[in-house]
Short mmCIF file of C-alpha atoms in Angstrom, two decimals:
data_model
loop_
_atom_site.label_atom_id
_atom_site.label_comp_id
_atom_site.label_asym_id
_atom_site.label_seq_id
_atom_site.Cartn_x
_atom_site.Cartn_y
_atom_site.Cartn_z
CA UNK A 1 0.69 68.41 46.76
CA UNK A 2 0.56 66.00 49.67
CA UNK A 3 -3.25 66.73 49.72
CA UNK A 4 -3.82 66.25 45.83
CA UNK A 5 -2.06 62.55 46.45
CA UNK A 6 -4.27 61.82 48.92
CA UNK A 7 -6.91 62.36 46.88
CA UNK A 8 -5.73 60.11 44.04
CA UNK A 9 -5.17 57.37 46.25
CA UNK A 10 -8.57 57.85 47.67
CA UNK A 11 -10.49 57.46 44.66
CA UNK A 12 -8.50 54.77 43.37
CA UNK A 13 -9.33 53.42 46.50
CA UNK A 14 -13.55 53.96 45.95
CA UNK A 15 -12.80 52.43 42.26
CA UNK A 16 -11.28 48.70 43.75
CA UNK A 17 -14.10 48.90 46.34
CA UNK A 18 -16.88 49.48 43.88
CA UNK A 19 -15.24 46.78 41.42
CA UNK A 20 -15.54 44.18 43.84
CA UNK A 21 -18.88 44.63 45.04
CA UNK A 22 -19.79 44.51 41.50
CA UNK A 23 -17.66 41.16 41.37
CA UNK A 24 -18.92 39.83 45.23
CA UNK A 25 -22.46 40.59 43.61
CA UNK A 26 -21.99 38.66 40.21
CA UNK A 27 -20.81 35.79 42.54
CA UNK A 28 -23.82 35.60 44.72
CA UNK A 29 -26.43 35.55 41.48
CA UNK A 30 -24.57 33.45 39.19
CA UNK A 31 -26.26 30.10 38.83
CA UNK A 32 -25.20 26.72 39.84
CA UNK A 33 -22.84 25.33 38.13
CA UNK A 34 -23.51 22.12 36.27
CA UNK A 35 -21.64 19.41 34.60
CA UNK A 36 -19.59 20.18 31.61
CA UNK A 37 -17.86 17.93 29.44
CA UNK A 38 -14.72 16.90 29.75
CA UNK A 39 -12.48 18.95 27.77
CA UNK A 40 -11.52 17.69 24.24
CA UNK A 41 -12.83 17.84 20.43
CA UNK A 42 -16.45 17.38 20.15
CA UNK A 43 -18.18 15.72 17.28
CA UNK A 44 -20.55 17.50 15.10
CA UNK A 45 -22.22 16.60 11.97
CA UNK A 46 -20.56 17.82 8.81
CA UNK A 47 -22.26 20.90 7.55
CA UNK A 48 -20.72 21.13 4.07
CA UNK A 49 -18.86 19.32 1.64
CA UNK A 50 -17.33 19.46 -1.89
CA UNK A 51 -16.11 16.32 -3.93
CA UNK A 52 -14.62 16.23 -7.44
CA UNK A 53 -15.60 13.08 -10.37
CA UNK A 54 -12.55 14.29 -11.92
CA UNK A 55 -12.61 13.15 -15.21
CA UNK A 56 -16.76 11.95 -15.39
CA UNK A 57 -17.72 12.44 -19.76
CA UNK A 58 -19.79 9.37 -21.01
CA UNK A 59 -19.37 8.03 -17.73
CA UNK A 60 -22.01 6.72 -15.29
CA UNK A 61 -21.81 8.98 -11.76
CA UNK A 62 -23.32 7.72 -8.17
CA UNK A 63 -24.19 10.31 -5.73
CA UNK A 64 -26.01 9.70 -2.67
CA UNK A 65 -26.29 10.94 1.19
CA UNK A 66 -27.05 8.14 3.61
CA UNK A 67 -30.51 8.53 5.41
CA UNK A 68 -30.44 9.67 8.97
CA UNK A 69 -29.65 13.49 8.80
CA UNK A 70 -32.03 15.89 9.90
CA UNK A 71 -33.23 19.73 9.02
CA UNK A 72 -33.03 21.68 5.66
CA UNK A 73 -29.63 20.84 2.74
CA UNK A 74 -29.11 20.31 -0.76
CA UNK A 75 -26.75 18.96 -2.93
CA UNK A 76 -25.80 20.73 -6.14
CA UNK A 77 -24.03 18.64 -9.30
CA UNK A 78 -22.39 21.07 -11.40
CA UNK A 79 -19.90 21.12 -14.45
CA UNK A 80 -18.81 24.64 -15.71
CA UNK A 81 -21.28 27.19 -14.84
CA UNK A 82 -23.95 24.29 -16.18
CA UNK A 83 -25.85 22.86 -13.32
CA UNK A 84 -27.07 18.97 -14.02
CA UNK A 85 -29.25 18.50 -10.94
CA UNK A 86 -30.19 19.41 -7.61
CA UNK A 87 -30.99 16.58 -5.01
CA UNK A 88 -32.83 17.47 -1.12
CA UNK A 89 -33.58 13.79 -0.31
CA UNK A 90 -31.25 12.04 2.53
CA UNK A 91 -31.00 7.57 1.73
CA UNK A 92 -31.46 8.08 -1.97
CA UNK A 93 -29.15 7.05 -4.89
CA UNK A 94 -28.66 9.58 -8.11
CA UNK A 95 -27.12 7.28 -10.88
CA UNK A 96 -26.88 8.81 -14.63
CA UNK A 97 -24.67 8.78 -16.92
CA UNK A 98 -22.78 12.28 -17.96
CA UNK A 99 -22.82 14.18 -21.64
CA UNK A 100 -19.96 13.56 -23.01
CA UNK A 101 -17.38 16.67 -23.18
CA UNK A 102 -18.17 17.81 -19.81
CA UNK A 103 -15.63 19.09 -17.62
CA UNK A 104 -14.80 17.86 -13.89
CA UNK A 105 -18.23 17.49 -12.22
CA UNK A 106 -18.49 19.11 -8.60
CA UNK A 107 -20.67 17.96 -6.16
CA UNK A 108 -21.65 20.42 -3.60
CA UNK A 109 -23.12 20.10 -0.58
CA UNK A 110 -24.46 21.73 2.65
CA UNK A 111 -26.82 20.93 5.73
CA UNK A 112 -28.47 17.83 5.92
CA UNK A 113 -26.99 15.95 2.92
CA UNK A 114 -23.53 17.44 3.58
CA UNK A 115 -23.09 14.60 6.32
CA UNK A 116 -22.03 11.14 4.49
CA UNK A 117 -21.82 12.46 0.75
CA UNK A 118 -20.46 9.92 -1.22
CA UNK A 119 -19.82 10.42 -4.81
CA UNK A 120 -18.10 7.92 -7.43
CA UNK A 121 -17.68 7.93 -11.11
CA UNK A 122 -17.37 4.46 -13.49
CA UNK A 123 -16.63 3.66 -16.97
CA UNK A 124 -16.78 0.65 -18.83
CA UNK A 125 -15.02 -0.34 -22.14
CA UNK A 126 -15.02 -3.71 -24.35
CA UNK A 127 -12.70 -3.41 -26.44
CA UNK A 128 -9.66 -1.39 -27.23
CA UNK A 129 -6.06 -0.33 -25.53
CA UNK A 130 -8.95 1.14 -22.84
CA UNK A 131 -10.64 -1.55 -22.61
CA UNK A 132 -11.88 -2.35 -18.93
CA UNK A 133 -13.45 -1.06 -15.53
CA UNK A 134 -12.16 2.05 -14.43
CA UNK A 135 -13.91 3.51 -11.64
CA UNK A 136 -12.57 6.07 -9.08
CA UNK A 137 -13.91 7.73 -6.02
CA UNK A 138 -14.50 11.50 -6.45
CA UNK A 139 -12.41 13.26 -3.50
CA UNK A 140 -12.43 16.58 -1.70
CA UNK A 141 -9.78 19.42 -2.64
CA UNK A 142 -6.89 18.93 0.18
CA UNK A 143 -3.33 20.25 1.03
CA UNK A 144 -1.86 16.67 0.12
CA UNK A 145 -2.75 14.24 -2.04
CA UNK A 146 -0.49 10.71 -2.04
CA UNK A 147 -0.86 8.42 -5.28
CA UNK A 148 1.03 5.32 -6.22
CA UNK A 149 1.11 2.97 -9.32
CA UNK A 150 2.75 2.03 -12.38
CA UNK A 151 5.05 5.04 -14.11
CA UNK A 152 5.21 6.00 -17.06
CA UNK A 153 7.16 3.69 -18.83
CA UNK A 154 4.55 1.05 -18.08
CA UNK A 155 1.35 2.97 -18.18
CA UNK A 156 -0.11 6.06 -19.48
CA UNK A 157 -0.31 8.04 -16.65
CA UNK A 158 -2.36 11.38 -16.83
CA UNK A 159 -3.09 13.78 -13.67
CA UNK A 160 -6.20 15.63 -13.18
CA UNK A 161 -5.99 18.75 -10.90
CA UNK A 162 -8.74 20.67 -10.51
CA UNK A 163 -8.98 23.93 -7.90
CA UNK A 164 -13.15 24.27 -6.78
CA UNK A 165 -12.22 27.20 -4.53
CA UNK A 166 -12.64 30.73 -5.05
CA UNK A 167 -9.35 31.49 -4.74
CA UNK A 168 -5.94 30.41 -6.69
CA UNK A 169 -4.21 27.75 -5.57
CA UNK A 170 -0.15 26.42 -6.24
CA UNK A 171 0.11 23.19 -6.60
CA UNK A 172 3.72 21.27 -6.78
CA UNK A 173 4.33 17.54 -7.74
CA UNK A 174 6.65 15.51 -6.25
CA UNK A 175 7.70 12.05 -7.92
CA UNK A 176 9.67 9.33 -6.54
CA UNK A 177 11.03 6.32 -8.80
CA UNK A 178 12.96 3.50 -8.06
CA UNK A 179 15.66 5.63 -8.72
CA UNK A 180 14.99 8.18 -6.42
CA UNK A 181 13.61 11.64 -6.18
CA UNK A 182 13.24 12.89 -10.36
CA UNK A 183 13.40 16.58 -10.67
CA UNK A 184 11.84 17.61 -13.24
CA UNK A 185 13.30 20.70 -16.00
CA UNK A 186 9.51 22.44 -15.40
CA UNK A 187 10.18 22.24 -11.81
CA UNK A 188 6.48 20.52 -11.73
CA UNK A 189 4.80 23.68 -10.11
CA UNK A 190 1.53 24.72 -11.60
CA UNK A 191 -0.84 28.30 -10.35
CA UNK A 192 -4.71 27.06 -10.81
CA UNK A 193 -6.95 29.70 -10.92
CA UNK A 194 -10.25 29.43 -9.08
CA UNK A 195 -12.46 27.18 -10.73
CA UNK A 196 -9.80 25.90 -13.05
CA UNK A 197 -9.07 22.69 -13.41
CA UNK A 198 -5.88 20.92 -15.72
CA UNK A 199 -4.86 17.37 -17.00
CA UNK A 200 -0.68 17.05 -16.97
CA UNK A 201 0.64 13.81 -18.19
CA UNK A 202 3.60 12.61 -16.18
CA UNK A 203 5.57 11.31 -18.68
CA UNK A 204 6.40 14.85 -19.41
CA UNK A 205 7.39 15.43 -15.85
CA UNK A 206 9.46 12.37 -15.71
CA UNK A 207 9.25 9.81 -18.67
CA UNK A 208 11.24 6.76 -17.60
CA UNK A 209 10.35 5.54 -14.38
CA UNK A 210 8.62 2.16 -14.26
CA UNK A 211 6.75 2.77 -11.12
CA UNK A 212 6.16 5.82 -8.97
CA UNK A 213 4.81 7.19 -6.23
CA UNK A 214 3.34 11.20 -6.68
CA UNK A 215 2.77 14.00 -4.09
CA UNK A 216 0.58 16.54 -4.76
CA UNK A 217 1.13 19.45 -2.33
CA UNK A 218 -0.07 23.07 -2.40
CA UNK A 219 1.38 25.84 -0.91
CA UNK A 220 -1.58 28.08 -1.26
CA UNK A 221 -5.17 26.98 -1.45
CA UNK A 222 -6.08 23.30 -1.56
CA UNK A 223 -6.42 20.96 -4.64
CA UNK A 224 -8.39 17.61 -6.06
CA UNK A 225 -6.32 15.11 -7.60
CA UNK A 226 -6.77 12.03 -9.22
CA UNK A 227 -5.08 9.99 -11.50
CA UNK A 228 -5.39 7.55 -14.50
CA UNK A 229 -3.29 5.11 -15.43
CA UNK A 230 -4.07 3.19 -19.08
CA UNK A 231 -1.49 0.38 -18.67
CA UNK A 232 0.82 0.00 -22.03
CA UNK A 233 -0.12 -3.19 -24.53
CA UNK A 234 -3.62 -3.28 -23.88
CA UNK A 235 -3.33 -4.36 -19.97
CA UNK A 236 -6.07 -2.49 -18.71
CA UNK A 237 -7.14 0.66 -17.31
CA UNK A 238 -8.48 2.00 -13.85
CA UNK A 239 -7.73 4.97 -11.42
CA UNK A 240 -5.40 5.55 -8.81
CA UNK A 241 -7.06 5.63 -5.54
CA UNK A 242 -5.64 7.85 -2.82
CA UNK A 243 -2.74 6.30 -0.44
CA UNK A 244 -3.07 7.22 3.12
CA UNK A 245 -0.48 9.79 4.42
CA UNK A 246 3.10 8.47 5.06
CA UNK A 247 3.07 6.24 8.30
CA UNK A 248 4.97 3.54 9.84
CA UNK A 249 2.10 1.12 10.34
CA UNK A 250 0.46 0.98 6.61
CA UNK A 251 -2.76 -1.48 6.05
CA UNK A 252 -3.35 -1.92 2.82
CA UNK A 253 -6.85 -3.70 1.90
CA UNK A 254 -9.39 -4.70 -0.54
CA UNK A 255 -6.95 -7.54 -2.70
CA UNK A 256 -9.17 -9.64 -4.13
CA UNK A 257 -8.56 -13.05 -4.45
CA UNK A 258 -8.53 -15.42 -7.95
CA UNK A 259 -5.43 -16.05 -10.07
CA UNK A 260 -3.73 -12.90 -11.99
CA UNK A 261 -0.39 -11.04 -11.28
CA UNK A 262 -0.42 -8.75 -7.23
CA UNK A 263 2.86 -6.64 -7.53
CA UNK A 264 3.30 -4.37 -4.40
CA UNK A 265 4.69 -0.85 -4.52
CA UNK A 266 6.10 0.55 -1.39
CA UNK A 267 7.78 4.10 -1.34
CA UNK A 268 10.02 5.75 1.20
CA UNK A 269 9.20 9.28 1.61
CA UNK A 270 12.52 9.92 4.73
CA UNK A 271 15.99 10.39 4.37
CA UNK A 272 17.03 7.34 4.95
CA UNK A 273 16.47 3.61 4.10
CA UNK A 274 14.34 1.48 5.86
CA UNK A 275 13.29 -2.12 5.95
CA UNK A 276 9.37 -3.15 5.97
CA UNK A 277 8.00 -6.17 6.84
CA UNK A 278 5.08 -7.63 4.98
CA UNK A 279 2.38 -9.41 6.38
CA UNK A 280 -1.13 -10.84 4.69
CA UNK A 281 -4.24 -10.97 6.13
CA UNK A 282 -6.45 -14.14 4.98
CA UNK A 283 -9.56 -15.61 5.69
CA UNK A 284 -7.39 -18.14 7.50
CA UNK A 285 -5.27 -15.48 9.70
CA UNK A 286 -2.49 -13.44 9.50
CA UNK A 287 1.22 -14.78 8.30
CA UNK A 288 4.78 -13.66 6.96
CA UNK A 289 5.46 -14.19 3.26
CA UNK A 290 7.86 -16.82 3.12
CA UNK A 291 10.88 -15.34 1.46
CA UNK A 292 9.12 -11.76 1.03
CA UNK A 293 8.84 -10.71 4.25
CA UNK A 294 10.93 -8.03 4.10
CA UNK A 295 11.22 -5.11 1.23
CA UNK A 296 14.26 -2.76 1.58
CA UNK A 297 13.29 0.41 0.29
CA UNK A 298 15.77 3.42 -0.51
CA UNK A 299 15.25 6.59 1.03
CA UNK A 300 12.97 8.52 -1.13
CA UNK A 301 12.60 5.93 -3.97
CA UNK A 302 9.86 3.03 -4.69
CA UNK A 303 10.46 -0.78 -4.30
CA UNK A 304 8.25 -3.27 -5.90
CA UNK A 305 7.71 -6.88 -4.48
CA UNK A 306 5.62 -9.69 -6.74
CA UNK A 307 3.02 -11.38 -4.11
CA UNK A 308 1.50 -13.12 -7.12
CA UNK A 309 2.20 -16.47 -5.40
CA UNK A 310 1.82 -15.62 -1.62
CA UNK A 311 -1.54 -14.24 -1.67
CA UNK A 312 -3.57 -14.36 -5.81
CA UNK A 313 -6.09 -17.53 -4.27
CA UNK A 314 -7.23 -15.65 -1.31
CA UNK A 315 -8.83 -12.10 -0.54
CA UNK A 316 -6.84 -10.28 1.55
CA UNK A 317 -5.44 -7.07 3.19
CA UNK A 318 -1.19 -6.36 3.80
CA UNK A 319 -0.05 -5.41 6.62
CA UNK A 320 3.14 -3.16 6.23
CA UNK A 321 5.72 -1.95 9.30
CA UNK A 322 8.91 -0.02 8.57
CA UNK A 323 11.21 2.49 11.26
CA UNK A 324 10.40 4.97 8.87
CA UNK A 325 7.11 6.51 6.79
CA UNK A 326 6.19 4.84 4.05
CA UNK A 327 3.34 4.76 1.51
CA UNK A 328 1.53 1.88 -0.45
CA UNK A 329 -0.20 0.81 -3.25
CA UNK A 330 -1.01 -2.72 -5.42
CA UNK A 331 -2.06 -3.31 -8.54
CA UNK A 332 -4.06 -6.90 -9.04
CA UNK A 333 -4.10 -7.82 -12.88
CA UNK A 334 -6.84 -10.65 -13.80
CA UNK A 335 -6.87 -13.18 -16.07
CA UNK A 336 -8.12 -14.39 -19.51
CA UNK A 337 -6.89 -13.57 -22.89
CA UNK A 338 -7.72 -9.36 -23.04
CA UNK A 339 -6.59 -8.20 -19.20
CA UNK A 340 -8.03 -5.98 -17.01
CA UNK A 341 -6.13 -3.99 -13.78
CA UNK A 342 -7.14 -2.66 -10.86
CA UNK A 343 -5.41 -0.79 -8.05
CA UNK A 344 -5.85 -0.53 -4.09
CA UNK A 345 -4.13 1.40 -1.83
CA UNK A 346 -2.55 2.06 1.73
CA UNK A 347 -6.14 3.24 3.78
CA UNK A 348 -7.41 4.54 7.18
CA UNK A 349 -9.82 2.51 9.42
CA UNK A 350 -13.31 3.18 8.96
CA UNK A 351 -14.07 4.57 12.55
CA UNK A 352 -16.93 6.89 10.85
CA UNK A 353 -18.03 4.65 8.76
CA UNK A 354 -17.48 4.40 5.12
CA UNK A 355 -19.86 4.60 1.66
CA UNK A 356 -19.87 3.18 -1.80
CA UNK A 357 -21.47 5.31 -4.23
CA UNK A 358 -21.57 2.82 -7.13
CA UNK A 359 -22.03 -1.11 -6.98
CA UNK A 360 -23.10 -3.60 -9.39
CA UNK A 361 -24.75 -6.95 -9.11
CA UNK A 362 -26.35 -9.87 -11.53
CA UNK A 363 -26.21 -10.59 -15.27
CA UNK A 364 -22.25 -11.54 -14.88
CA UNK A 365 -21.23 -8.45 -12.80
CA UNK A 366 -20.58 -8.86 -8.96
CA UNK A 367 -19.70 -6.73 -6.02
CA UNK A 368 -17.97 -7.62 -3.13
CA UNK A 369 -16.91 -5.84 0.51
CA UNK A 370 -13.33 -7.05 1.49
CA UNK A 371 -13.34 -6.52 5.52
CA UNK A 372 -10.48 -6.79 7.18
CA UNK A 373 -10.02 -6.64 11.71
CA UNK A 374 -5.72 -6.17 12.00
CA UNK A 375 -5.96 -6.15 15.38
CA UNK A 376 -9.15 -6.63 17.50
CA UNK A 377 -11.95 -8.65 16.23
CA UNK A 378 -14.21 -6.32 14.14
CA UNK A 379 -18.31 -5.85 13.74
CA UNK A 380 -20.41 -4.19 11.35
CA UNK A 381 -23.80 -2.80 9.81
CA UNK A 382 -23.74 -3.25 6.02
CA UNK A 383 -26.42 -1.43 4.55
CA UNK A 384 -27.69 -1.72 0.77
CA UNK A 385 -29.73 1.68 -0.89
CA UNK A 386 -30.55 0.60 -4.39
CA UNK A 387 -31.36 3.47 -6.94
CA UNK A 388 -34.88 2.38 -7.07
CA UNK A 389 -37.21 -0.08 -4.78
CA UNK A 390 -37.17 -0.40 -1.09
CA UNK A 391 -33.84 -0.53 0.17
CA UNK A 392 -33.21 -4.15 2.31
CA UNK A 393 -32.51 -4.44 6.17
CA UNK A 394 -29.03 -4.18 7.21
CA UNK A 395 -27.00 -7.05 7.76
CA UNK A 396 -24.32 -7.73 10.44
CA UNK A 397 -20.61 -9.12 10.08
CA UNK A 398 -18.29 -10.23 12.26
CA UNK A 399 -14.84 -10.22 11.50
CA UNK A 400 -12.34 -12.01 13.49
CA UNK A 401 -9.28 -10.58 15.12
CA UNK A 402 -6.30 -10.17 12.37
CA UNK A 403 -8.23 -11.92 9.58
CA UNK A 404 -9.80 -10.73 6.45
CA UNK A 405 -13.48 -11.77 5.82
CA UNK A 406 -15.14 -11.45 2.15
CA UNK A 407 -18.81 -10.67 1.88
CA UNK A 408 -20.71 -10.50 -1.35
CA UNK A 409 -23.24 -8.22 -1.75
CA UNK A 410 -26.82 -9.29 -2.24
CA UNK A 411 -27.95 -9.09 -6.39
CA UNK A 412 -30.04 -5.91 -7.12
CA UNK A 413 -31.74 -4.59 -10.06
CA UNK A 414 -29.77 -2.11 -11.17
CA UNK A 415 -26.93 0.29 -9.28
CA UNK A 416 -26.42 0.78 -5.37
CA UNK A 417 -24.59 2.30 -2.52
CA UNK A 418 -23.38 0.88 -0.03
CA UNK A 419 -22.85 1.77 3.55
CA UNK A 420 -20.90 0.01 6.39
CA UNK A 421 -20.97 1.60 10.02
CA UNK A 422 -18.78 -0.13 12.57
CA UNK A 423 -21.07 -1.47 15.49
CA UNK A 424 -19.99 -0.31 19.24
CA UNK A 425 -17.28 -2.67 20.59
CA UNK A 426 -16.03 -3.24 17.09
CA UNK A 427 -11.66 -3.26 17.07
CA UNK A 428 -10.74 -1.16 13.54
CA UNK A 429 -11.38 -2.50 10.34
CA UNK A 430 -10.36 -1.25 7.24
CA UNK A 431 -11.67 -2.30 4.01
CA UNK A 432 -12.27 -2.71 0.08
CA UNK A 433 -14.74 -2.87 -2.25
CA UNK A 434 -13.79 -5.15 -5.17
CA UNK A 435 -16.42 -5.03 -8.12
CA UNK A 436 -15.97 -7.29 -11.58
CA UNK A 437 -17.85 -8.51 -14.75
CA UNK A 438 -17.51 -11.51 -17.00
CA UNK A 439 -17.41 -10.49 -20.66
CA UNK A 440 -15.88 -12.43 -24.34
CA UNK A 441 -11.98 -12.61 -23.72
CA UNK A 442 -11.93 -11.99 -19.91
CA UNK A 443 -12.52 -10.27 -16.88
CA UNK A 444 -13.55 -6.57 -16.16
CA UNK A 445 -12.05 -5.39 -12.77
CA UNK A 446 -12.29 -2.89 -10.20
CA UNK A 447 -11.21 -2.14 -6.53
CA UNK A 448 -12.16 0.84 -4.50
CA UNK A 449 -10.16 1.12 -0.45
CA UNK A 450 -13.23 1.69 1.90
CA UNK A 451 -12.53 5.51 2.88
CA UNK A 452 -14.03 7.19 6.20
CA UNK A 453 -16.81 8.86 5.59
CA UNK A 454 -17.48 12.60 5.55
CA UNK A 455 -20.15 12.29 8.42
CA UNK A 456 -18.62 14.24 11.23
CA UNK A 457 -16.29 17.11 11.67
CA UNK A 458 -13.81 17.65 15.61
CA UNK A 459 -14.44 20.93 16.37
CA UNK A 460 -11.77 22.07 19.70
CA UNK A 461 -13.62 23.01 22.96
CA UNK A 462 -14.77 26.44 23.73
CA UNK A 463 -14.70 27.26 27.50
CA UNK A 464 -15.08 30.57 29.42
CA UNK A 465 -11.54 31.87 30.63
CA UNK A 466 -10.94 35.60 31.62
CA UNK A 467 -7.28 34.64 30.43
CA UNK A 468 -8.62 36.60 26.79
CA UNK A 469 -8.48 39.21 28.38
CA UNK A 470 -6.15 39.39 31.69
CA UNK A 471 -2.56 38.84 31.56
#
């Protein structure tokens, strides 16, 4: 027995010896190490994206990936299982109207003209209880989607939800009033199938509420959603853009300046209430609104504050802070005798950069960039791609620390996108695009928040670790 242990030991012996020759071996004739980078998320070029025009029929859509990217993509428009074009060209604008009784359009993209796809969808009506500009950015499917605006009792509201993924997805909707939480008798959960998409008007969710602030949350598979909002005795119509995610520091730009109504809707989204102070950023600085300053804001409910007086001359961005998260939105309503309404929202700097799909200049329309530095001053590129002709030299613009700077874009013949691409020792800027148009009775209006652009994706480090394997 003794002898047979020996041996055991002996060969498990011969086993560790042969092991680390192998090892001393692979030491000597590995090659030199060289410099790595430090650890962290690195930056890579987006390799595919989808956006949803959510609601595009008899409306004119803007599709375009800025130049620059390199290698084979293509970007597919499709509605149903009917496919209305196919674009392979980086830096140029597609601009046509859509048939009329088409469903949610979905632009799909992948390699080159994946990075930067911008897509946006505008209508335009004269007369009517819709008359106005209504234009809306067409967003990616997400887990979250924030939107705030009137309710229904002041608008009709309706809700597009559309599911672009191959699998089902759940989507819940959360409302908040000025009254609080509203639960609604259908429980507001819906099941999209993949590929479906669904309109729900929120009146039927929860009918009273004058103003409102909407979650859309999934908890399985991700979801596009927009919303329109046709304002009640012929006020005007436009979209909801997105709100930024609930925060404690909320910048909310793109007001446009000019005479007309700017009511403010704040909503608290913790569980308790919480005081925000307001602030406006100007072309002539940053200052308090005397005697709005503060907004208290019930826990899980939506305030309202009327800034028609502090800041309708002057463009401008609002500066919100509050002890707990909050989101944002404002609605700006012109002037004349037939109204028009448009709505910006709470936004994230523009860090990537940021594109506008659709822009109009000349014969009574303009189109203007709303810039705004909170903090450090800001600088950037601002680059015009018109649908057809050569496409101008960029143009620089400085914005100075906590001020908001207005820049008008140049007049072109016909639609254009628009790209601005912070410049290196730029401070943050967020931003707006406002767009309007003179016609009998009044003004059309539009804003659009600048959002960051889909150029580039954080992908976490990959090292070599024999901890994958080795306790």
């Amino acid at each position: 027995m003794k002898s047979l242990i020996e041996n055991r030991f002996g060969l498990l012996g011969l086993v560790l010896v042969a092991l680390l020759a192998l090892y001393g071996v692979a030491f000597a004739t590995q090659p030199k190490a060289t410099a790595r980078p430090a650890p962290g998320p690195q930056k890579v070029p987006v390799a595919s994206v989808t956006a949803i025009c959510p609601d595009p029929a008899e409306t004119t859509v803007g599709v375009i990936t800025p130049p620059g990217g390199t290698g084979p993509g293509a970007t597919a428009l499709l509605t149903g299982d009917k496919t209305l074009a196919g674009l392979d060209t980086t830096g140029s604008l597609w601009h046509e109207q859509i048939p009329a009784k088409s469903g949610p359009l979905v632009v799909a993209s992948t390699g080159s003209m994946a990075a930067g796809l911008e897509a946006g969808q505008m209508r335009r009506e004269t007369s009517g209880d819709q008359r106005g500009l209504a234009g809306v950015r067409c967003v990616e499917p997400v887990a979250s989607t924030w939107l705030v605006g009137p309710g229904p009792a002041a608008a009709d509201v309706t809700l597009h939800l559309t599911n672009a993924d191959p699998a089902p997805a759940i989507a819940e909707i959360m409302i908040y009033s000025g009254e609080g939480p509203v639960v609604s008798d259908s429980g507001g959960v819906f099941t999209l199938k993949p590929g479906e998409s669904r309109t729900v008007k929120l009146k039927d969710l929860a009918p009273s509420p004058l103003v409102m602030a909407v979650e859309v949350r999934t908890t399985s598979g991700r979801v596009a959603a927009a919303a329109r909002a046709v304002m009640r005795g012929g006020r005007g119509v436009d979209w909801l853009p997105v709100s930024a995610a609930p925060a404690t520091r909320v910048v909310v730009p793109g007001v446009p300046g000019g005479g007309g109504r700017r009511e403010l809707y704040v909503a608290s989204t913790g569980e308790s209430d919480t005081l925000v102070e307001v602030k406006a950023l100007t072309p002539d600085g940053t200052y308090a609104l005397k005697g709005r300053e503060l907004v208290e804001v019930p826990a899980g409910s939506v305030a309202t504050l009327d800034l028609s007086s502090g800041i309708g001359g002057q463009p401008s961005a609002l500066l919100l802070t509050s002890d707990t998260p909050i989101v944002a939105g404002l609605a700006v309503t012109g002037t004349g005798k037939k109204i028009d309404v448009a709505f910006t929202a709470g936004a994230a700097p523009i860090d990537l950069g940021s594109v506008v799909a659709d822009n109009r200049t000349g014969k009574k329309k303009s189109s203007r960039l709303l810039l705004t530095a909170p903090d450090a001053a800001g600088k950037v590129s601002v680059q015009v791609l018109p649908r057809k002709g050569e496409a101008p030299e960029p143009f620089e613009v400085d914005i100075t620390g906590s001020h908001t700077k207005e820049v008008k874009l140049p007049k072109v013949d016909g639609a254009f996108a628009v790209v601005v691409l912070p410049l290196p020792g730029s401070g943050p800027v967020y931003g707006g695009r406002v767009m309007d148009e003179s016609v009998k009775g009044g003004l059309l209006l539009t804003a659009q928040p600048l959002a960051s652009a889909r150029m580039w994706a954080l992908v976490p480090p990959i090292t070599e670790s024999v901890a994958a394997v080795l306790p």
